[in-house]
mmCIF file with all atom_site columns, C-alpha atoms in Angstrom:
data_model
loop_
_atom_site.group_PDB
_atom_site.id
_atom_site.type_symbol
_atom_site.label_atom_id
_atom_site.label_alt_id
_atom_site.label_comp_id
_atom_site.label_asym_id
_atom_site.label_entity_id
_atom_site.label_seq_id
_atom_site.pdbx_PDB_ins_code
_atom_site.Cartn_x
_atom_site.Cartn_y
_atom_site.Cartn_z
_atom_site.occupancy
_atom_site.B_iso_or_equiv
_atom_site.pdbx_formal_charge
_atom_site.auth_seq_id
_atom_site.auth_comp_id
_atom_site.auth_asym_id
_atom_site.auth_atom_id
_atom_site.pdbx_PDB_model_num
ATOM 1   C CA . UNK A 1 1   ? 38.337  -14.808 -19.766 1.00 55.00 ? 1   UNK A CA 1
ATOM 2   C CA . UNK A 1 2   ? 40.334  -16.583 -17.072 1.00 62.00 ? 2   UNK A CA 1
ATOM 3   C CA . UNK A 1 3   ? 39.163  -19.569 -15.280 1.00 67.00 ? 3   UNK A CA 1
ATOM 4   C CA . UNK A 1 4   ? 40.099  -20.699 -11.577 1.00 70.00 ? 4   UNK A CA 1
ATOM 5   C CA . UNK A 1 5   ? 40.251  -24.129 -10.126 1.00 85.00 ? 5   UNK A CA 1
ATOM 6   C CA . UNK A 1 6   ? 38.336  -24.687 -7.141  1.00 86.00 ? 6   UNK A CA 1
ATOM 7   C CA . UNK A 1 7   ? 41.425  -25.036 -5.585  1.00 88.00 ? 7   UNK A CA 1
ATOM 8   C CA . UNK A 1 8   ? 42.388  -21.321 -5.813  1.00 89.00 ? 8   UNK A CA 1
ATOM 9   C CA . UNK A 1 9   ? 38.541  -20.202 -5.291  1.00 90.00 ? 9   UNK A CA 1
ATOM 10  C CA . UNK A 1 10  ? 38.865  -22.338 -2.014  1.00 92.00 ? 10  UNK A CA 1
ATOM 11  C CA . UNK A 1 11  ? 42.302  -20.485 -1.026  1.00 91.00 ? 11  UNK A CA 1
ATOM 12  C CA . UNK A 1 12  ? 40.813  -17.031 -1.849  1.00 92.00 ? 12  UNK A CA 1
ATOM 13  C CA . UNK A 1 13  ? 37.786  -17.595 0.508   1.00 93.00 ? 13  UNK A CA 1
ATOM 14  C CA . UNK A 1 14  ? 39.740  -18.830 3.206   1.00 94.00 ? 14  UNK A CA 1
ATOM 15  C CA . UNK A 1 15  ? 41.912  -15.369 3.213   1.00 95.00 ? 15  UNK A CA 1
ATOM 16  C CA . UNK A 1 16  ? 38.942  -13.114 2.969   1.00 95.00 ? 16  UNK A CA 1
ATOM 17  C CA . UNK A 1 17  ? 37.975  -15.547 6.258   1.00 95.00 ? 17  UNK A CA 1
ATOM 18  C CA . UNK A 1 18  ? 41.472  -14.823 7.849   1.00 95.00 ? 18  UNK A CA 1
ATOM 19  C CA . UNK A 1 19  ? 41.470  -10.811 6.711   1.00 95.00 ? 19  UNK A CA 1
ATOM 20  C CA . UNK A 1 20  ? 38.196  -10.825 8.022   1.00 95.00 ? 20  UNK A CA 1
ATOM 21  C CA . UNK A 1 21  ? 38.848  -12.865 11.625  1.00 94.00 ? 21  UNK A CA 1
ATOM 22  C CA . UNK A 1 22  ? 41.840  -9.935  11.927  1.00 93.00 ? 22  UNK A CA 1
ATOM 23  C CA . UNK A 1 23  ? 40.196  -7.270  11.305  1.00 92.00 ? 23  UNK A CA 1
ATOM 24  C CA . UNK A 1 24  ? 37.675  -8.229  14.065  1.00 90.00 ? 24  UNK A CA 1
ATOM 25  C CA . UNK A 1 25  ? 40.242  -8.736  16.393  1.00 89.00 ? 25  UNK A CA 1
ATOM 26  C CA . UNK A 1 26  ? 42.249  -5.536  15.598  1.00 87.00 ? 26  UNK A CA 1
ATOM 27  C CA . UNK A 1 27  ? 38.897  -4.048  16.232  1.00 82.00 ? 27  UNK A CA 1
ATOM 28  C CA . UNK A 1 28  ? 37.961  -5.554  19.441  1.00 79.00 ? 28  UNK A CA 1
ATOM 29  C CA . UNK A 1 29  ? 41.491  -4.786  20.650  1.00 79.00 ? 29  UNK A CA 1
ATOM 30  C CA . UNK A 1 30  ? 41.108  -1.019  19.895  1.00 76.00 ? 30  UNK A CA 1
ATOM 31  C CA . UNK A 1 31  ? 37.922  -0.346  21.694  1.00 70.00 ? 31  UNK A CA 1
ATOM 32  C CA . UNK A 1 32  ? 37.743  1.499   24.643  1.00 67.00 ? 32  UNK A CA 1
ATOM 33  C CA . UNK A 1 33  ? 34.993  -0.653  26.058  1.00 64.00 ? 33  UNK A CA 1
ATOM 34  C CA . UNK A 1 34  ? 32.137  -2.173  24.328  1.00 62.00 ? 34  UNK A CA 1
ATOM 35  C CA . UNK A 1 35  ? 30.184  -2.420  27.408  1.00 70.00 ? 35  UNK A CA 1
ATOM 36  C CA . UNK A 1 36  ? 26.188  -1.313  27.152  1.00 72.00 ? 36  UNK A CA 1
ATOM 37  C CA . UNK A 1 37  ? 26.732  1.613   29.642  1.00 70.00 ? 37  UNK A CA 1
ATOM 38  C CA . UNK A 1 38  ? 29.673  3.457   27.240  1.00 71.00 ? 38  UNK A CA 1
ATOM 39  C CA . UNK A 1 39  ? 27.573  3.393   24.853  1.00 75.00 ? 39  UNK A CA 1
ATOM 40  C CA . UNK A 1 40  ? 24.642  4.938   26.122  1.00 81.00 ? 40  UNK A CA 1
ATOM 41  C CA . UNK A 1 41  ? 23.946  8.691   25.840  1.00 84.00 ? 41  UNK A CA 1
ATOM 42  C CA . UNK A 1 42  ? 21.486  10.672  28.303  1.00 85.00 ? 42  UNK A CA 1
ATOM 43  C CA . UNK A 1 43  ? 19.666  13.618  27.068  1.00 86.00 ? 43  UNK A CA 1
ATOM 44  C CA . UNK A 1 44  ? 18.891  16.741  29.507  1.00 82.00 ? 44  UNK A CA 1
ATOM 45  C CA . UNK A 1 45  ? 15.690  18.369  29.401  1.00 79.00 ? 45  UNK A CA 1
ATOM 46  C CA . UNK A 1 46  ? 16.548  20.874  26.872  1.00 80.00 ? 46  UNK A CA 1
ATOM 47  C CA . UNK A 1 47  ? 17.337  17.601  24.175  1.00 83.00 ? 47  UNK A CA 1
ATOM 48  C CA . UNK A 1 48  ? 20.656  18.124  24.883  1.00 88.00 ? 48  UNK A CA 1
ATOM 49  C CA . UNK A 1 49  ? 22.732  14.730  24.347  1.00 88.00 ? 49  UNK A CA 1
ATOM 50  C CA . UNK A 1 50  ? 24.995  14.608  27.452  1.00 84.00 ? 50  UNK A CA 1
ATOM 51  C CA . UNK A 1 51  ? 27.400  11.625  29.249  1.00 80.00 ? 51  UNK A CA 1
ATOM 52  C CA . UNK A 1 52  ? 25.784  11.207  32.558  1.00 82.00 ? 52  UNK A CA 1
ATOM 53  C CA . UNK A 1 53  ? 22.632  9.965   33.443  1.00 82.00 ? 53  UNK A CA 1
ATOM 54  C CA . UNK A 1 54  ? 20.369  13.162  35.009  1.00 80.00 ? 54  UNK A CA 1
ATOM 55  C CA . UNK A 1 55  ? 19.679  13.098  38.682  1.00 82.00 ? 55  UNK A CA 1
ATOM 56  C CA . UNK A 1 56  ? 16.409  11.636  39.155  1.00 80.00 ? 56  UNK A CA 1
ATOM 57  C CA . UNK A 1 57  ? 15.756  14.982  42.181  1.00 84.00 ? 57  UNK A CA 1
ATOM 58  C CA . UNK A 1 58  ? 16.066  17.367  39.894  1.00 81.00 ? 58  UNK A CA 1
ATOM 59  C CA . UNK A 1 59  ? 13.169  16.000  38.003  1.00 80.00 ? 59  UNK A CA 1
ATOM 60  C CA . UNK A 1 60  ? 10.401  18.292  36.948  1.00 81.00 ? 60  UNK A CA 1
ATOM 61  C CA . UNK A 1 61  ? 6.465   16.814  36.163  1.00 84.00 ? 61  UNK A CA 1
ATOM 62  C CA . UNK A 1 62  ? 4.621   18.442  33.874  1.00 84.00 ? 62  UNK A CA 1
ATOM 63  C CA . UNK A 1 63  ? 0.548   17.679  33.529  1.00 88.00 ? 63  UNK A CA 1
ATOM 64  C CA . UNK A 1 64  ? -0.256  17.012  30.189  1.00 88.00 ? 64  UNK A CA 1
ATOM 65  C CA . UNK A 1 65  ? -3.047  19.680  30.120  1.00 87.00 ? 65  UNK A CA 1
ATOM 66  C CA . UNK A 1 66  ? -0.217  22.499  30.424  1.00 86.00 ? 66  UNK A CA 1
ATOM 67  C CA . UNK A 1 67  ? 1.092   20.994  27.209  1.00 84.00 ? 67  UNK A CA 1
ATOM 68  C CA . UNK A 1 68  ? 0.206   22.964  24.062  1.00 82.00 ? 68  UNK A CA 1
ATOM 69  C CA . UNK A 1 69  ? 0.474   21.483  20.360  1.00 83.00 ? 69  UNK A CA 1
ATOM 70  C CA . UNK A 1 70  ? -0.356  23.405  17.919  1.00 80.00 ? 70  UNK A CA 1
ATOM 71  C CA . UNK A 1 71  ? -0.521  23.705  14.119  1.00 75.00 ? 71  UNK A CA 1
ATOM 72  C CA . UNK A 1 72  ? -0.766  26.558  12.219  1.00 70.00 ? 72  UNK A CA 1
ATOM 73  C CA . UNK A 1 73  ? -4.073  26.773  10.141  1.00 69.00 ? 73  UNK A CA 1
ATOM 74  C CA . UNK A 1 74  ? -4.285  27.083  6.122   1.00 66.00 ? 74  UNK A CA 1
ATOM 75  C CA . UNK A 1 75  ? -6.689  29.994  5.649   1.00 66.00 ? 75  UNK A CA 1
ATOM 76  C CA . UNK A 1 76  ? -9.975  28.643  4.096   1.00 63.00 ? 76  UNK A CA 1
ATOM 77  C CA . UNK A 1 77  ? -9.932  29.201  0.565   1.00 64.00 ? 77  UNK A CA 1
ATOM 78  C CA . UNK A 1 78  ? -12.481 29.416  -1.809  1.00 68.00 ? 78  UNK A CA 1
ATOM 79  C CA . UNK A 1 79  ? -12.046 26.899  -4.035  1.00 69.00 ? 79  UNK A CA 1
ATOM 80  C CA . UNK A 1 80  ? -13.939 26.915  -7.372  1.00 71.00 ? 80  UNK A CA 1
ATOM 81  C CA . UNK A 1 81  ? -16.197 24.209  -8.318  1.00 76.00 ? 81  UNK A CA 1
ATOM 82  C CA . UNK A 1 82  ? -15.555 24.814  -12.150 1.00 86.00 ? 82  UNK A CA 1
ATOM 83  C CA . UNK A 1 83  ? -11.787 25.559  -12.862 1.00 90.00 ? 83  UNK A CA 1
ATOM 84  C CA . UNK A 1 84  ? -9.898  26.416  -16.344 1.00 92.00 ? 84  UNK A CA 1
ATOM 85  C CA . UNK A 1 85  ? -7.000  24.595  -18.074 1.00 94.00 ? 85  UNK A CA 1
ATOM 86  C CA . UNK A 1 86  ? -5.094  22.131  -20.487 1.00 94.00 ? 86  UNK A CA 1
ATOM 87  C CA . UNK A 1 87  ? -4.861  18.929  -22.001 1.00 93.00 ? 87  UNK A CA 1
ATOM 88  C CA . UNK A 1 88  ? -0.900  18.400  -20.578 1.00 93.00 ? 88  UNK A CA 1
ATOM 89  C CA . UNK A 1 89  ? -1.040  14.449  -21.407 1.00 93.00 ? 89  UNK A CA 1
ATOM 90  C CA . UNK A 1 90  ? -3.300  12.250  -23.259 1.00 93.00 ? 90  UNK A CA 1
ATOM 91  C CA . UNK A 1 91  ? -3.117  8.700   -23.761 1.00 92.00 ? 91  UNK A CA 1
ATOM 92  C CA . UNK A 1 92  ? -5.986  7.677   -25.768 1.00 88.00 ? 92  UNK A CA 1
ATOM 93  C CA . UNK A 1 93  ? -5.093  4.244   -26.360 1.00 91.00 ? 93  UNK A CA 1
ATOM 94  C CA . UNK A 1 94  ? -4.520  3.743   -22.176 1.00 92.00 ? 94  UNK A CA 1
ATOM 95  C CA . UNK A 1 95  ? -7.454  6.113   -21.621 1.00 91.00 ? 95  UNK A CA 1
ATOM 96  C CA . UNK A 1 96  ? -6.066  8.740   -19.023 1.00 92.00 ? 96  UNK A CA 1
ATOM 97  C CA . UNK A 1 97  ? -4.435  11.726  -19.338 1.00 94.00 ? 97  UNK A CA 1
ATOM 98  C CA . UNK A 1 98  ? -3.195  14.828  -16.822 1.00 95.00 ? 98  UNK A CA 1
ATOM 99  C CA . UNK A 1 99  ? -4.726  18.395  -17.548 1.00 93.00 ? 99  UNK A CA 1
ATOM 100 C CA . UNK A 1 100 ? -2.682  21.667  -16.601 1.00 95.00 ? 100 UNK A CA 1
ATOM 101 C CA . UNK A 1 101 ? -4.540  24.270  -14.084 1.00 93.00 ? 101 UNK A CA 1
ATOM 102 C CA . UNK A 1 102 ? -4.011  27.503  -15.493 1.00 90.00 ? 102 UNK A CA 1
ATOM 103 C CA . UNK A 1 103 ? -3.920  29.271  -12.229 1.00 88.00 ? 103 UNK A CA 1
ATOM 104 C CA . UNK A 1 104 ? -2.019  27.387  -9.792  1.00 88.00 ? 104 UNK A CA 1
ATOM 105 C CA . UNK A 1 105 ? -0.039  25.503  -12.263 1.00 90.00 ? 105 UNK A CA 1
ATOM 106 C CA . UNK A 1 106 ? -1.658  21.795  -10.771 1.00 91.00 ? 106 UNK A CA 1
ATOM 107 C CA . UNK A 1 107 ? -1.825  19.162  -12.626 1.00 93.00 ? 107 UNK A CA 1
ATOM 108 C CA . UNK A 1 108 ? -4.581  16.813  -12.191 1.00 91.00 ? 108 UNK A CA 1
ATOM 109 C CA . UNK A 1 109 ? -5.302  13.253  -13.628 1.00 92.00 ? 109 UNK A CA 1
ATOM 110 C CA . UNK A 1 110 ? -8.581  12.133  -15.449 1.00 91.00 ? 110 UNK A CA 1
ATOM 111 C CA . UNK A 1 111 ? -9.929  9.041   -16.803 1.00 91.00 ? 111 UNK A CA 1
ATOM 112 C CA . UNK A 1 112 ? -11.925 8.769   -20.408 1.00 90.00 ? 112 UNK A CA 1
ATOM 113 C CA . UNK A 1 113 ? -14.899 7.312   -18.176 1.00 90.00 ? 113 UNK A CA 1
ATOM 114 C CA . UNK A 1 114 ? -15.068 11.027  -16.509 1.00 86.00 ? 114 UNK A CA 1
ATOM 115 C CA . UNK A 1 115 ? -15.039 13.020  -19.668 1.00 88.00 ? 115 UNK A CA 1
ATOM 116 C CA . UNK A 1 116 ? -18.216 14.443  -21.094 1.00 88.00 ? 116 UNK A CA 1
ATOM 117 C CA . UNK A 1 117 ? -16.361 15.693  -24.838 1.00 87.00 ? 117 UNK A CA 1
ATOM 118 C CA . UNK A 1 118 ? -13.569 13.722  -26.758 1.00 88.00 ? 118 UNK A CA 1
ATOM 119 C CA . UNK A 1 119 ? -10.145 15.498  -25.937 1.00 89.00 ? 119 UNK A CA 1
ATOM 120 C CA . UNK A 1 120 ? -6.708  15.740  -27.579 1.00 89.00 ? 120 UNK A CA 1
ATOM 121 C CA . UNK A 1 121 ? -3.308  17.052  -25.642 1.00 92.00 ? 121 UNK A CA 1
ATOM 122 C CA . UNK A 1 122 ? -3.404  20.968  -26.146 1.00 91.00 ? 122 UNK A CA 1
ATOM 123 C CA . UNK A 1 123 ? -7.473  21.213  -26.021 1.00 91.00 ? 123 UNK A CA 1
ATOM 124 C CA . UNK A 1 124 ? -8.496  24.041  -23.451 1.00 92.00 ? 124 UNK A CA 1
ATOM 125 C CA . UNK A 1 125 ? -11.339 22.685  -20.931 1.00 92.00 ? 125 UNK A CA 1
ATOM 126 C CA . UNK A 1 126 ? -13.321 23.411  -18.217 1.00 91.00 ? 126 UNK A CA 1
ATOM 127 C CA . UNK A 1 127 ? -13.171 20.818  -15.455 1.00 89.00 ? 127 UNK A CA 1
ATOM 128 C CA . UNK A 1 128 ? -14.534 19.981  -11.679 1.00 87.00 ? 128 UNK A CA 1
ATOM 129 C CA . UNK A 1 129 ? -12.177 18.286  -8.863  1.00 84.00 ? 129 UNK A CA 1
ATOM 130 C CA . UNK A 1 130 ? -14.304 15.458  -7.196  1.00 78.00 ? 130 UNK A CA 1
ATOM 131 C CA . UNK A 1 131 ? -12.495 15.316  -4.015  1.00 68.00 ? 131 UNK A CA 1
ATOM 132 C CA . UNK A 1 132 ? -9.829  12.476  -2.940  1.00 60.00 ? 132 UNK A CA 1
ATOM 133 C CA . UNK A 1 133 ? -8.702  12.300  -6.545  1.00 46.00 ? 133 UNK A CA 1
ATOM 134 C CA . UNK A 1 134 ? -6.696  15.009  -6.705  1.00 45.00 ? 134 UNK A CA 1
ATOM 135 C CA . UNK A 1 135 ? -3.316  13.689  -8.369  1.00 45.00 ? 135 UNK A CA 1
#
């Protein structure tokens, strides 16, 4: 393990300072400009990024009532009240587990305080999904 004198930490820092101060300069010196307007870009009306700022007469105004958003819908599906699967996870010391959907694969977290039977990892059960706990 080697030890340095604050001397030698004091000479390192001051030529990281002086790499630093020339880099900075070698930098400033190599720009083509740093002025705000070089470095701004424009963009057309197709979202095109382009150099020059658009002429202002060529400008087109669009009402916001001809503008149309739209998403496209999930059909409405049927989903069962009761539903089928496994015991993935159980922690019975913690009190929560995650049980396995056998359709769609889902997996879905309960607490012991929603459980009507005792359960062990494996068990197959019958289950309802209250809404905004979906996990």
């Amino acid at each position: 393990m080697a030890t340095f004198s604050k001397k030698e930490k004091e000479k390192k820092r001051l030529k990281k300072r002086e790499e630093k101060k020339k880099k900075k300069e070698e930098r400033k010196n190599n720009s083509q400009g740093g002025d705000l307007d070089s470095m701004i870009a424009w963009v057309d009306e197709f979202g095109n990024i382009v150099d020059e700022k658009p002429d202002p007469e060529q400008k087109k105004t669009i009402k916001a009532k001809d503008i149309e958003v739209s998403v496209s819908r999930k059909e409405d599906e049927e989903i069962p009240a009761e539903r089928k699967g496994h015991v993935d996870f159980f922690n019975d010391q913690k009190g929560f587990g995650f049980i396995k959907e056998q359709e769609t694969k889902e997996r879905f977290f309960f607490h012991v305080n929603g459980l009507i039977d005792d359960v062990v990892e494996g068990n197959l059960v019958t289950f309802e999904v209250e809404m905004g706990l979906k996990g």
